[in-house]
Short mmCIF file of C-alpha atoms and ligand atoms in Angstrom, two decimals:
data_model
loop_
_atom_site.label_atom_id
_atom_site.label_comp_id
_atom_site.label_asym_id
_atom_site.label_seq_id
_atom_site.Cartn_x
_atom_site.Cartn_y
_atom_site.Cartn_z
CA MET F 25 -5.97 52.96 -85.43
CA ARG F 26 -6.64 50.71 -88.42
CA GLY F 27 -9.97 48.96 -89.03
CA ALA F 28 -12.08 47.30 -91.73
CA ILE F 29 -13.80 49.66 -94.17
CA LEU F 30 -16.11 48.56 -96.98
CA TYR F 31 -15.81 50.69 -100.12
CA GLY F 32 -18.19 48.77 -102.37
CA LYS F 33 -18.76 45.38 -103.93
CA ASP F 34 -15.92 42.94 -103.11
CA ASP F 35 -13.82 45.80 -101.74
CA VAL F 36 -13.09 45.72 -98.03
CA ARG F 37 -9.87 47.33 -96.84
CA PHE F 38 -7.98 47.49 -93.57
CA GLU F 39 -6.99 51.08 -93.17
CA GLU F 40 -6.49 54.04 -90.90
CA ARG F 41 -9.59 55.50 -89.32
CA ALA F 42 -10.37 57.63 -86.28
CA LYS F 43 -9.93 55.98 -82.90
CA PRO F 44 -13.33 55.76 -81.16
CA ALA F 45 -13.93 58.13 -78.26
CA ILE F 46 -16.56 58.56 -75.57
CA LEU F 47 -19.25 60.72 -77.19
CA LYS F 48 -21.97 60.42 -74.54
CA PRO F 49 -21.64 59.85 -70.78
CA THR F 50 -23.39 56.45 -71.20
CA ASP F 51 -20.73 55.12 -73.65
CA ALA F 52 -17.92 52.67 -73.05
CA ILE F 53 -14.83 51.93 -75.12
CA ILE F 54 -13.75 48.32 -75.26
CA ARG F 55 -10.50 46.80 -76.46
CA ILE F 56 -11.56 43.99 -78.81
CA SER F 57 -10.31 40.49 -77.90
CA ALA F 58 -11.90 38.94 -81.00
CA THR F 59 -14.36 39.97 -83.69
CA CYS F 60 -15.72 38.30 -86.82
CA VAL F 61 -17.42 38.61 -90.19
CA CYS F 62 -21.21 38.21 -90.14
CA GLY F 63 -23.30 36.52 -92.83
CA SER F 64 -25.25 39.81 -92.96
CA ASP F 65 -22.01 41.72 -93.78
CA LEU F 66 -21.99 39.72 -97.02
CA TRP F 67 -25.22 41.38 -98.24
CA SER F 68 -23.32 44.67 -98.58
CA TYR F 69 -20.01 43.01 -99.56
CA ARG F 70 -21.81 41.34 -102.47
CA GLY F 71 -23.42 44.64 -103.49
CA ILE F 72 -26.97 43.38 -102.76
CA SER F 73 -27.38 46.05 -100.05
CA PRO F 74 -24.95 48.63 -101.46
CA VAL F 75 -23.11 51.01 -99.11
CA SER F 76 -23.39 54.73 -99.82
CA GLY F 77 -19.71 55.45 -99.12
CA PRO F 78 -16.74 54.05 -97.19
CA THR F 79 -18.35 52.22 -94.25
CA PRO F 80 -16.64 50.91 -91.09
CA MET F 81 -17.61 47.24 -90.71
CA GLY F 82 -18.28 44.82 -87.88
CA HIS F 83 -20.93 44.45 -85.18
CA GLU F 84 -19.87 41.29 -83.30
CA TYR F 85 -17.47 41.76 -80.44
CA CYS F 86 -16.14 40.84 -77.03
CA GLY F 87 -13.30 42.40 -75.12
CA ILE F 88 -12.00 44.33 -72.16
CA VAL F 89 -13.53 47.60 -70.96
CA GLU F 90 -10.91 50.29 -71.46
CA GLU F 91 -12.83 53.49 -70.75
CA VAL F 92 -16.32 54.40 -69.51
CA GLY F 93 -18.37 57.60 -69.63
CA SER F 94 -19.29 59.51 -66.46
CA ALA F 95 -22.86 58.10 -66.30
CA VAL F 96 -21.84 54.42 -66.58
CA THR F 97 -22.44 52.68 -63.26
CA SER F 98 -22.50 48.89 -63.69
CA VAL F 99 -19.78 48.31 -66.30
CA ARG F 100 -16.27 48.63 -64.87
CA LEU F 101 -12.77 49.07 -66.31
CA GLY F 102 -10.97 45.78 -66.90
CA GLN F 103 -14.09 43.62 -67.16
CA PHE F 104 -14.45 41.17 -70.06
CA VAL F 105 -17.76 41.99 -71.72
CA ILE F 106 -20.02 40.87 -74.56
CA GLY F 107 -22.80 42.87 -76.16
CA SER F 108 -25.32 42.67 -78.96
CA PHE F 109 -25.20 44.29 -82.42
CA PHE F 110 -27.76 46.85 -81.23
CA ALA F 111 -27.08 48.86 -78.10
CA SER F 112 -30.12 49.04 -75.81
CA ASP F 113 -30.93 50.74 -72.51
CA ASN F 114 -32.49 47.52 -71.14
CA THR F 115 -35.02 49.61 -69.20
CA CYS F 116 -37.67 50.82 -71.69
CA PRO F 117 -40.95 48.87 -72.13
CA ASN F 118 -39.69 47.03 -75.24
CA CYS F 119 -36.49 46.01 -73.47
CA ARG F 120 -38.42 44.85 -70.41
CA ALA F 121 -40.64 42.77 -72.69
CA GLY F 122 -37.46 41.03 -73.90
CA TYR F 123 -37.16 42.80 -77.26
CA GLN F 124 -33.99 44.81 -76.72
CA THR F 125 -33.39 45.00 -80.49
CA SER F 126 -36.57 47.15 -80.58
CA CYS F 127 -35.31 49.35 -77.72
CA GLN F 128 -36.82 52.83 -77.90
CA HIS F 129 -33.27 54.19 -77.65
CA ARG F 130 -31.43 51.58 -79.66
CA GLU F 131 -28.26 52.41 -81.54
CA SER F 132 -26.45 50.27 -84.09
CA ILE F 133 -22.99 48.99 -83.29
CA VAL F 134 -20.60 49.87 -86.12
CA GLY F 135 -16.91 49.38 -86.66
CA ALA F 136 -16.22 46.34 -84.45
CA GLN F 137 -13.70 44.94 -86.97
CA ALA F 138 -11.01 47.09 -85.35
CA PRO F 139 -8.91 47.03 -82.15
CA LEU F 140 -11.20 49.46 -80.28
CA LEU F 141 -14.97 49.91 -80.28
CA ARG F 142 -17.38 52.47 -78.89
CA VAL F 143 -20.45 50.87 -77.29
CA PRO F 144 -23.36 53.24 -76.55
CA LEU F 145 -25.71 52.62 -73.58
CA ALA F 146 -23.00 50.53 -71.97
CA ASP F 147 -24.93 49.62 -68.79
CA GLY F 148 -27.88 48.26 -70.74
CA THR F 149 -25.89 46.65 -73.54
CA LEU F 150 -22.82 44.95 -72.09
CA VAL F 151 -22.82 41.81 -69.96
CA ALA F 152 -19.62 40.86 -68.12
CA THR F 153 -18.32 37.32 -67.75
CA PRO F 154 -17.68 36.04 -64.18
CA ASP F 155 -13.93 36.53 -64.66
CA ILE F 156 -11.38 37.07 -67.44
CA PRO F 157 -11.91 34.02 -69.70
CA SER F 158 -9.18 31.62 -70.77
CA ASN F 159 -8.29 31.93 -74.45
CA ASP F 160 -10.07 28.72 -75.47
CA LEU F 161 -13.43 30.20 -74.38
CA ILE F 162 -13.11 33.36 -76.46
CA PRO F 163 -14.50 32.00 -79.77
CA SER F 164 -17.63 30.72 -78.01
CA LEU F 165 -18.08 33.95 -76.05
CA LEU F 166 -17.67 35.96 -79.25
CA ALA F 167 -20.33 33.80 -80.94
CA LEU F 168 -22.85 34.95 -78.28
CA SER F 169 -22.64 38.54 -79.58
CA ASP F 170 -24.73 37.63 -82.63
CA VAL F 171 -24.79 34.20 -84.29
CA MET F 172 -25.42 32.08 -81.22
CA GLY F 173 -27.93 34.56 -79.83
CA THR F 174 -29.63 34.65 -83.23
CA GLY F 175 -29.77 30.86 -83.58
CA TRP F 176 -31.16 30.71 -80.02
CA PHE F 177 -33.83 33.32 -80.85
CA ALA F 178 -34.83 31.34 -83.97
CA ALA F 179 -35.47 28.30 -81.76
CA ASP F 180 -37.13 30.40 -79.05
CA ALA F 181 -39.39 32.18 -81.58
CA ALA F 182 -40.28 28.82 -83.15
CA GLY F 183 -41.40 27.61 -79.71
CA VAL F 184 -39.04 24.61 -79.56
CA LYS F 185 -40.00 22.41 -76.59
CA PRO F 186 -38.78 19.10 -75.17
CA GLY F 187 -39.70 16.45 -77.74
CA SER F 188 -40.37 18.88 -80.62
CA THR F 189 -39.62 17.92 -84.19
CA VAL F 190 -37.54 20.78 -85.57
CA ALA F 191 -36.36 21.59 -89.09
CA VAL F 192 -33.63 24.13 -89.77
CA VAL F 193 -33.45 25.94 -93.12
CA GLY F 194 -29.94 27.29 -93.75
CA ASP F 195 -26.56 25.77 -92.97
CA GLY F 196 -24.65 28.99 -92.30
CA ALA F 197 -23.34 29.70 -88.82
CA VAL F 198 -26.77 30.83 -87.58
CA GLY F 199 -28.53 27.72 -88.92
CA LEU F 200 -25.91 25.45 -87.38
CA LEU F 201 -26.28 27.21 -84.03
CA GLY F 202 -30.05 26.97 -84.42
CA VAL F 203 -29.48 23.21 -84.44
CA LEU F 204 -27.40 23.48 -81.26
CA SER F 205 -30.05 25.70 -79.64
CA ALA F 206 -32.92 23.33 -80.51
CA GLY F 207 -30.91 20.50 -78.96
CA GLN F 208 -30.37 22.51 -75.75
CA MET F 209 -34.13 23.17 -75.59
CA GLY F 210 -34.79 19.44 -75.69
CA ALA F 211 -35.94 18.87 -79.29
CA GLY F 212 -36.59 15.20 -79.95
CA ARG F 213 -35.69 15.32 -83.60
CA ILE F 214 -33.69 17.94 -85.50
CA ILE F 215 -33.68 17.91 -89.29
CA ALA F 216 -30.91 20.06 -90.78
CA MET F 217 -31.33 21.14 -94.41
CA SER F 218 -27.85 21.24 -95.94
CA ARG F 219 -26.00 20.16 -99.05
CA HIS F 220 -22.48 20.72 -97.79
CA GLU F 221 -20.64 17.82 -96.25
CA THR F 222 -18.55 19.79 -93.75
CA ARG F 223 -21.63 21.69 -92.59
CA GLN F 224 -23.66 18.49 -92.33
CA ARG F 225 -20.92 17.07 -90.11
CA LEU F 226 -21.01 20.07 -87.79
CA ALA F 227 -24.83 19.97 -87.76
CA ARG F 228 -24.65 16.35 -86.59
CA GLU F 229 -22.09 17.26 -83.96
CA PHE F 230 -24.46 20.01 -82.73
CA GLY F 231 -27.34 17.51 -82.45
CA ALA F 232 -28.99 17.10 -85.88
CA THR F 233 -30.63 13.68 -86.17
CA ASP F 234 -31.49 13.89 -89.89
CA ILE F 235 -30.07 15.69 -92.90
CA VAL F 236 -32.21 16.79 -95.85
CA THR F 237 -30.36 17.84 -99.01
CA GLU F 238 -33.42 18.70 -101.10
CA ARG F 239 -34.48 22.35 -101.46
CA GLY F 240 -37.06 24.37 -103.40
CA ASP F 241 -40.36 22.47 -103.56
CA GLU F 242 -38.62 19.17 -102.83
CA GLY F 243 -37.34 20.30 -99.42
CA PRO F 244 -40.76 20.57 -97.75
CA ALA F 245 -41.86 17.34 -99.49
CA ARG F 246 -38.92 15.54 -97.91
CA ILE F 247 -39.70 17.04 -94.46
CA LYS F 248 -43.30 15.81 -94.83
CA ASP F 249 -42.00 12.33 -95.78
CA LEU F 250 -39.99 12.29 -92.57
CA THR F 251 -42.93 13.42 -90.40
CA ARG F 252 -45.74 11.10 -91.55
CA GLY F 253 -47.05 13.75 -93.93
CA ILE F 254 -47.55 16.36 -91.17
CA GLY F 255 -44.54 18.70 -91.20
CA ALA F 256 -42.26 19.88 -88.39
CA ASP F 257 -43.54 21.43 -85.13
CA ALA F 258 -40.93 24.18 -85.33
CA VAL F 259 -38.97 25.45 -88.31
CA LEU F 260 -35.99 27.81 -88.03
CA GLU F 261 -35.55 30.04 -91.10
CA CYS F 262 -31.94 31.22 -91.10
CA VAL F 263 -31.34 32.57 -94.63
CA GLY F 264 -33.75 35.37 -95.62
CA THR F 265 -34.56 34.60 -99.26
CA GLN F 266 -37.94 33.98 -100.87
CA GLU F 267 -36.99 30.34 -101.43
CA SER F 268 -35.85 29.74 -97.85
CA MET F 269 -38.90 31.44 -96.34
CA MET F 270 -41.34 29.42 -98.46
CA GLN F 271 -39.35 26.27 -97.70
CA ALA F 272 -39.76 27.05 -93.98
CA ILE F 273 -43.50 27.81 -94.09
CA ARG F 274 -44.28 24.77 -96.24
CA SER F 275 -42.24 22.47 -93.97
CA THR F 276 -44.26 23.45 -90.88
CA ARG F 277 -47.27 21.50 -89.64
CA ALA F 278 -50.67 23.17 -89.21
CA GLY F 279 -50.47 25.05 -85.90
CA GLY F 280 -46.67 24.94 -85.96
CA PHE F 281 -44.21 27.81 -85.74
CA VAL F 282 -41.60 29.40 -87.99
CA GLY F 283 -38.88 31.36 -86.20
CA TYR F 284 -37.26 33.54 -88.86
CA VAL F 285 -33.97 35.31 -88.32
CA GLY F 286 -32.49 35.55 -91.82
CA VAL F 287 -32.67 39.25 -92.78
CA PRO F 288 -35.34 39.15 -95.55
CA HIS F 289 -34.18 40.27 -98.97
CA GLY F 290 -37.07 40.53 -101.43
CA VAL F 291 -39.30 38.14 -99.47
CA GLU F 292 -43.00 38.47 -100.29
CA LEU F 293 -45.71 36.34 -98.72
CA ASN F 294 -48.96 35.29 -100.32
CA GLY F 295 -51.76 36.14 -97.89
CA GLU F 296 -54.00 33.33 -99.02
CA GLU F 297 -51.32 30.67 -98.74
CA LEU F 298 -50.37 31.97 -95.30
CA PHE F 299 -54.04 31.99 -94.24
CA TYR F 300 -54.59 28.35 -95.13
CA SER F 301 -51.22 27.20 -93.75
CA HIS F 302 -52.20 27.75 -90.08
CA VAL F 303 -48.55 28.55 -89.41
CA HIS F 304 -47.33 31.05 -86.77
CA LEU F 305 -44.57 33.39 -87.93
CA HIS F 306 -42.33 35.14 -85.44
CA GLY F 307 -38.88 36.58 -85.99
CA GLY F 308 -36.84 39.70 -86.48
CA PRO F 309 -33.47 40.96 -85.31
CA ALA F 310 -32.65 38.65 -82.41
CA PRO F 311 -32.91 40.28 -78.97
CA VAL F 312 -29.51 38.82 -78.11
CA ARG F 313 -29.29 40.89 -74.91
CA ARG F 314 -32.20 38.87 -73.42
CA PHE F 315 -30.27 35.63 -73.80
CA LEU F 316 -26.74 36.77 -72.91
CA PRO F 317 -26.73 35.94 -69.17
CA GLU F 318 -28.02 32.39 -69.76
CA LEU F 319 -25.77 31.76 -72.76
CA ILE F 320 -22.67 33.12 -71.00
CA GLY F 321 -23.42 30.62 -68.21
CA LEU F 322 -23.68 27.73 -70.68
CA VAL F 323 -20.37 28.65 -72.34
CA TRP F 324 -18.61 29.40 -69.04
CA ASN F 325 -19.61 25.98 -67.68
CA ARG F 326 -18.58 24.37 -70.99
CA LYS F 327 -22.06 23.01 -71.74
CA ILE F 328 -22.04 24.42 -75.28
CA ASN F 329 -19.26 25.23 -77.72
CA PRO F 330 -20.76 27.54 -80.37
CA GLY F 331 -17.26 28.81 -81.25
CA LYS F 332 -16.89 25.70 -83.43
CA VAL F 333 -18.57 27.62 -86.26
CA PHE F 334 -15.35 29.62 -86.67
CA ASP F 335 -13.46 27.45 -89.12
CA LEU F 336 -11.11 30.23 -90.20
CA THR F 337 -9.14 32.52 -87.89
CA LEU F 338 -7.12 35.40 -89.32
CA PRO F 339 -5.29 38.43 -87.98
CA LEU F 340 -7.46 41.52 -88.36
CA ASP F 341 -5.23 42.99 -91.07
CA GLN F 342 -6.25 40.07 -93.35
CA VAL F 343 -9.94 40.97 -93.04
CA ALA F 344 -10.34 41.10 -96.85
CA GLU F 345 -9.42 37.41 -97.12
CA GLY F 346 -11.88 36.71 -94.29
CA TYR F 347 -14.74 38.20 -96.33
CA ARG F 348 -13.60 36.45 -99.52
CA ALA F 349 -13.47 33.03 -97.84
CA MET F 350 -17.02 33.40 -96.54
CA ASP F 351 -18.31 34.83 -99.83
CA GLU F 352 -16.90 31.82 -101.69
CA ARG F 353 -18.23 29.49 -98.97
CA ARG F 354 -14.70 28.24 -98.25
CA ALA F 355 -15.32 29.23 -94.62
CA ILE F 356 -18.47 29.00 -92.51
CA LYS F 357 -17.40 31.97 -90.39
CA THR F 358 -14.21 33.97 -90.04
CA MET F 359 -12.86 35.05 -86.66
CA LEU F 360 -10.54 38.05 -86.64
CA LEU F 361 -7.92 38.73 -84.00
CA PRO F 362 -6.47 42.23 -83.49
ZN1 ZN X 419 -34.90 49.88 -74.30
#
């Protein structure tokens, strides 16, 4: 089998690697229908989080169950399934509290940019769709595996309610789907912070009512201008840099919430500023598994179309171009088809 392997900065290759096999009785093997490149894959592709050696890539997936271990009871051969980027048992106290990405038995998903994938803890991790989906639903179902679930968690963690004023920092796929999520949760006003015309357009299509192009110190000042000097009720931080985090905190009203889902890289918070801000912070790796049943329903009934963030689709063997296009911001998100 051939799959995507990252060798180092700017060097991802599609080459022969071992076919995944059932290693534990709770595993399943799925045949990938579609996979994609994550914004977080770019941290290692750009050499910011260097890899220690050749690393199989990919953690977003959907596909057909091809094989199950002897202890798997609820997942069946031939089902179309979606799972999160962390496998979870869905039974431990952290899972039951809705934080499956902090599962006491969690395992990372690796190597999804390939035709076949091993998924540990299959019963707790995978959620099946009601039937085999038609092809046009596959991009949106794939999006649920990470980006849509992450955008949804950002809005959930930021406590978005009907009528809320929401600001979204970051116009990558997660930020754009944060806009969509806030809209689904009934936000009254959604301010997307973006400088890119194509991304602004998609943000508007997903429900943004205002666009702010300023960033740095001017971003929060502009948000305050738009909210009678108060700030937003809920701010979704979808980047993970010092600048984006401070932009989020400073755009939030006293008593408001920041939901942060951008993986922090070098972010440091000033205790005194945080103290006087009166802002709630909640975030982390999105517990996508919590949201999968509801989100599958919304996609299945064609209420949401998160697959629109895939503006480039390539065959899996052109994975290197998929990374390049996202790195150069020519593509918002690349879908890969085996
Ligand atoms: Zn658990």
